[in-house]
Coordinates of C-alpha atoms in Angstrom, one line a residue:
X1 CA -13.6 -0.2 -12.4
X2 CA -9.9 -1.0 -12.4
X3 CA -9.7 -1.5 -16.1
X4 CA -11.8 1.6 -16.8
X5 CA -9.6 3.6 -14.5
X6 CA -6.5 2.5 -16.4
X7 CA -8.1 3.6 -19.6
X8 CA -9.2 6.9 -18.1
X9 CA -5.9 8.0 -16.6
X10 CA -4.0 7.1 -19.7
X11 CA -0.2 6.6 -19.8
X12 CA 1.0 9.9 -18.3
X13 CA -0.2 12.3 -15.6
X14 CA 1.2 15.3 -13.6
X15 CA 2.0 15.2 -9.9
X16 CA 2.0 18.6 -8.3
X17 CA 1.5 20.1 -4.8
X18 CA 1.1 23.5 -6.4
X19 CA -2.3 22.6 -8.0
X20 CA -4.0 22.5 -4.6
X21 CA -6.7 25.1 -4.0
X22 CA -6.5 27.1 -0.8
X23 CA -5.6 30.7 -1.8
X24 CA -8.8 32.1 -3.5
X25 CA -6.7 34.7 -5.4
X26 CA -5.1 31.8 -7.3
X27 CA -8.3 29.9 -8.2
X28 CA -8.4 31.2 -11.8
X29 CA -4.8 30.5 -12.4
X30 CA -5.1 26.9 -11.1
X31 CA -8.2 26.2 -13.1
X32 CA -6.5 27.6 -16.2
X33 CA -3.5 25.4 -15.6
X34 CA -5.7 22.3 -15.2
X35 CA -7.4 23.1 -18.6
X36 CA -4.0 23.5 -20.2
X37 CA -2.8 20.2 -18.9
X38 CA -5.9 18.5 -20.2
X39 CA -5.3 20.0 -23.6
X40 CA -1.7 18.9 -23.6
X41 CA -3.0 15.3 -23.4
X42 CA -2.3 14.3 -19.8
X43 CA -4.7 11.8 -18.4
X44 CA -4.6 12.6 -14.7
X45 CA -3.6 15.3 -12.2
X46 CA -2.2 14.0 -8.8
X47 CA -2.5 16.5 -6.0
X48 CA 0.6 16.3 -3.8
X49 CA 0.4 16.5 0.0
X50 CA -2.5 15.7 2.3
X51 CA -5.4 16.5 -0.1
X52 CA -9.0 15.5 -0.4
X53 CA -12.1 15.6 -2.6
X54 CA -12.5 19.3 -1.7
X55 CA -9.1 20.1 -3.3
X56 CA -9.9 18.0 -6.4
X57 CA -13.4 19.4 -7.0
X58 CA -12.5 22.8 -8.5
X59 CA -10.0 21.2 -11.0
X60 CA -12.6 18.7 -12.0
X61 CA -15.2 21.4 -12.4
X62 CA -12.8 23.4 -14.6
X63 CA -12.1 20.5 -17.0
X64 CA -14.0 18.0 -19.1
X65 CA -12.3 14.6 -18.9
X66 CA -9.0 14.6 -16.9
X67 CA -9.0 12.5 -13.7
X68 CA -7.9 14.3 -10.5
X69 CA -6.5 12.2 -7.7
X70 CA -5.2 12.7 -4.2
X71 CA -1.6 11.7 -3.7
X72 CA -2.2 11.3 -0.9
X73 CA -5.1 11.8 1.5
X74 CA -3.8 11.0 5.0
X75 CA -5.8 8.4 6.9
X76 CA -5.0 10.2 10.1
X77 CA -6.6 13.5 9.2
X78 CA -9.8 12.5 7.4
X79 CA -12.6 10.4 9.0
X80 CA -13.6 7.4 6.8
X81 CA -17.3 8.2 6.9
X82 CA -16.7 11.8 5.7
X83 CA -14.2 10.5 3.1
X84 CA -16.8 8.1 1.7
X85 CA -19.5 10.8 1.7
X86 CA -17.3 13.4 -0.1
X87 CA -16.2 10.9 -2.6
X88 CA -19.8 9.9 -3.3
X89 CA -20.9 13.5 -3.8
X90 CA -18.1 14.3 -6.2
X91 CA -18.4 11.1 -8.1
X92 CA -22.1 11.7 -8.5
X93 CA -21.5 15.1 -10.0
X94 CA -18.6 13.9 -12.2
X95 CA -18.6 10.1 -12.6
X96 CA -15.2 8.5 -12.8
X97 CA -13.3 11.8 -12.6
X98 CA -12.0 11.5 -9.0
X99 CA -9.4 9.0 -7.8
X100 CA -9.2 8.7 -4.0
X101 CA -5.5 8.0 -3.2
X102 CA -4.9 7.0 0.4
X103 CA -1.8 6.6 2.5
X104 CA -0.5 6.4 6.1
X105 CA 1.7 9.6 5.8
X106 CA 4.7 9.7 8.2
X107 CA 5.3 9.7 12.0
X108 CA 6.9 13.2 11.7
X109 CA 3.8 14.6 10.1
X110 CA 1.0 12.9 12.1
X111 CA 0.9 13.0 15.9
X112 CA -1.4 10.0 16.1
X113 CA 0.8 7.8 13.9
X114 CA 0.7 4.3 15.5
X115 CA 0.8 0.9 13.9
X116 CA 0.3 2.3 10.4
X117 CA -0.5 -1.0 8.6
X118 CA -3.2 -1.9 11.2
X119 CA -4.5 1.6 11.1
X120 CA -4.8 1.4 7.3
X121 CA -6.6 -1.9 7.4
X122 CA -9.1 -0.5 10.0
X123 CA -9.6 2.6 7.8
X124 CA -10.4 0.4 4.8
X125 CA -12.8 -1.6 6.9
X126 CA -14.6 1.6 7.9
X127 CA -14.7 2.8 4.2
X128 CA -16.3 -0.5 3.3
X129 CA -18.9 -0.1 6.1
X130 CA -19.6 3.4 4.8
X131 CA -20.4 2.0 1.4
X132 CA -17.3 3.2 -0.4
X133 CA -16.4 0.7 -3.2
X134 CA -13.0 -0.9 -2.9
X135 CA -12.4 -0.6 -6.7
X136 CA -12.6 3.2 -6.5
X137 CA -9.6 3.8 -4.3
X138 CA -5.8 3.6 -4.6
X139 CA -3.1 3.1 -2.0
X140 CA 0.3 4.7 -1.7
X141 CA 2.0 1.3 -1.3
X142 CA 5.7 0.9 -0.7
X143 CA 6.2 -2.3 1.3
X144 CA 5.0 -5.8 0.4
X145 CA 2.1 -5.9 2.9
X146 CA 0.6 -2.6 1.7
X147 CA 1.1 -3.7 -1.9
X148 CA -1.0 -6.7 -1.1
X149 CA -3.7 -4.4 0.3
X150 CA -3.6 -2.4 -2.9
X151 CA -4.2 -5.6 -4.8
X152 CA -6.9 -7.1 -2.6
X153 CA -8.7 -4.1 -1.2
X154 CA -8.2 -1.3 -3.7
X155 CA -8.0 -0.5 -7.4
X156 CA -4.2 -0.5 -7.3
X157 CA -1.1 1.4 -6.1
X158 CA 0.2 4.9 -6.5
X159 CA 3.7 4.7 -4.9
X160 CA 5.7 7.8 -4.4
X161 CA 9.5 8.1 -4.7
X162 CA 10.2 4.6 -6.1
X163 CA 12.6 3.1 -8.6
X164 CA 11.9 1.2 -11.8
X165 CA 13.0 -1.9 -9.9
X166 CA 10.4 -1.3 -7.2
X167 CA 7.8 -0.8 -9.9
X168 CA 8.7 -4.2 -11.4
X169 CA 8.5 -5.9 -8.0
X170 CA 5.1 -4.1 -7.3
X171 CA 3.7 -5.3 -10.7
X172 CA 4.7 -8.9 -9.9
X173 CA 3.0 -8.7 -6.5
X174 CA -0.1 -6.9 -7.7
X175 CA -0.7 -9.1 -10.7
X176 CA -2.0 -7.7 -14.0
X177 CA -5.3 -6.2 -13.2
X178 CA -4.7 -3.5 -10.6
X179 CA -3.5 0.0 -11.6
X180 CA 0.1 0.7 -10.9
X181 CA 0.9 4.4 -11.2
X182 CA 4.2 5.4 -9.7
X183 CA 5.3 9.0 -9.3
X184 CA 8.6 10.0 -11.0
X185 CA 10.5 13.2 -10.5
X186 CA 11.8 14.9 -13.6
X187 CA 14.6 17.5 -13.9
X188 CA 14.7 19.1 -17.3
X189 CA 18.4 19.7 -17.2
X190 CA 21.2 18.0 -19.1
X191 CA 24.2 19.1 -17.1
X192 CA 24.9 16.3 -14.6
X193 CA 26.1 18.6 -11.8
X194 CA 23.2 21.0 -12.1
X195 CA 20.6 18.3 -12.5
X196 CA 21.8 16.3 -9.5
X197 CA 22.1 19.5 -7.4
X198 CA 18.5 20.4 -8.0
X199 CA 17.5 16.8 -7.3
X200 CA 19.4 16.6 -4.0
X201 CA 18.0 19.9 -2.8
X202 CA 14.5 18.6 -3.3
X203 CA 15.1 15.1 -2.1
X204 CA 16.6 16.3 1.3
X205 CA 13.2 16.5 3.1
X206 CA 12.3 12.9 2.0
X207 CA 15.6 11.5 3.3
X208 CA 14.5 12.5 6.8
X209 CA 11.4 10.3 6.5
X210 CA 11.9 6.6 7.5
X211 CA 9.1 5.3 5.4
X212 CA 11.1 6.3 2.3
X213 CA 14.6 5.5 3.6
X214 CA 13.5 2.1 4.9
X215 CA 12.0 1.4 1.5
X216 CA 15.3 2.3 -0.2
X217 CA 17.2 0.0 2.1
X218 CA 14.7 -2.7 1.5
X219 CA 15.3 -2.3 -2.2
X220 CA 19.1 -2.6 -2.3
X221 CA 20.4 0.8 -1.4
X222 CA 22.8 1.3 1.5
X223 CA 23.2 3.9 4.3
X224 CA 26.0 5.4 2.2
X225 CA 23.5 6.0 -0.6
X226 CA 21.3 7.9 1.8
X227 CA 24.0 10.2 3.2
X228 CA 24.9 13.7 2.0
X229 CA 21.7 14.3 0.1
X230 CA 21.8 10.9 -1.7
X231 CA 24.4 9.2 -3.8
X232 CA 24.5 9.6 -7.6
X233 CA 23.2 6.0 -7.8
X234 CA 20.2 6.9 -5.7
X235 CA 19.5 10.2 -7.5
X236 CA 19.7 8.6 -10.9
X237 CA 17.4 5.8 -9.8
X238 CA 14.5 8.0 -8.6
X239 CA 14.8 10.9 -11.0
X240 CA 14.6 11.3 -14.8
X241 CA 17.1 14.0 -15.9
X242 CA 19.2 14.7 -19.0
X243 CA 18.3 15.6 -22.5
X244 CA 15.0 14.8 -24.2
X245 CA 16.1 11.4 -25.3
X246 CA 17.5 10.5 -21.8
X247 CA 14.3 11.7 -20.0
X248 CA 12.0 9.8 -22.4
X249 CA 14.1 6.7 -21.9
X250 CA 13.9 6.9 -18.1
X251 CA 10.1 7.3 -18.2
X252 CA 9.9 4.3 -20.6
X253 CA 11.9 2.3 -18.0
X254 CA 8.9 2.6 -15.6
X255 CA 6.5 1.6 -18.3
X256 CA 8.6 -1.4 -19.3
X257 CA 8.8 -2.4 -15.6
X258 CA 5.1 -2.7 -15.4
X259 CA 3.7 0.8 -14.7
X260 CA 0.3 1.5 -16.4
X261 CA 0.6 5.2 -15.8
X262 CA 3.5 7.5 -14.6
X263 CA 2.8 10.6 -12.5
X264 CA 5.4 13.0 -13.6
X265 CA 6.7 15.5 -11.0
X266 CA 8.7 18.5 -12.3
X267 CA 11.5 19.5 -10.0
X268 CA 13.0 22.9 -11.0
X269 CA 14.4 24.4 -7.8
X270 CA 11.2 25.3 -6.1
X271 CA 10.3 24.2 -2.6
X272 CA 8.1 21.1 -2.0
X273 CA 5.3 23.4 -0.7
X274 CA 5.9 26.1 -3.3
X275 CA 3.1 27.6 -5.3
X276 CA 4.9 27.8 -8.7
X277 CA 3.3 26.2 -11.7
X278 CA 5.9 24.9 -14.1
X279 CA 3.7 25.3 -17.1
X280 CA 6.5 25.6 -19.6
X281 CA 8.1 22.5 -18.3
X282 CA 4.8 20.6 -18.4
X283 CA 4.3 21.6 -22.0
X284 CA 7.9 20.6 -22.9
X285 CA 7.4 17.2 -21.2
X286 CA 4.2 16.7 -23.1
X287 CA 6.0 17.3 -26.4
X288 CA 8.3 14.4 -25.5
X289 CA 5.5 11.9 -24.7
X290 CA 2.3 12.6 -26.5

């Protein structure tokens, strides 16, 4: 399944927390956006936040080929048996169209957060017992031990908020076969001050989460890089911004580093939990890539 999943998701996808269903009055708008993204040539839609098969199903129903994945489903808030059952139901209706992305979330977001690596191993054990195939799930893997799990007990890794250097290190550790699909934030703005201001405003919430800051420190950044919303060095390493040529070049860096697929995340001044759909930006980005 790993090779097939690589082929199905293609080279580029869209990461968005705004595509999650929840407000019935927006169902038509969300379905329309998913159809448009499929027509633009994207291979996958990654639903930001703690999402599940229930969130993915309406988008899959509305489209014909695009893969819809969770990025991520928290292991603390979804029982393994129920996860396996909902996956099996959706995959039976739409074979190969749903990618189950799993992760340990963050201590600040999950009250029961304890020994996350051990908890993830236990969760994977329970999924195995429930009959969920290992090659039909992906892990949000930042550190070496979790990357190893993504290699050995999943179809690959979908890391969030990582650099091209982290992508290269992940590829080396994963080997050639597993899917590697990092998320990359994109600011369609060529003015450096404006672009970095938008980037910092959005990055602020993530710099309060140790899983991300510890990963930055593990990958060569310093405490100074994490202060005051992030140094220019940090911003430039985790964002693609600039003119069309610069943005395409940054995305290509991740591909050159070993990414099979890049989940592109438009940052335009909205809030992380906002409901705006940057459809014009998605279209513009597609014109650079397809």
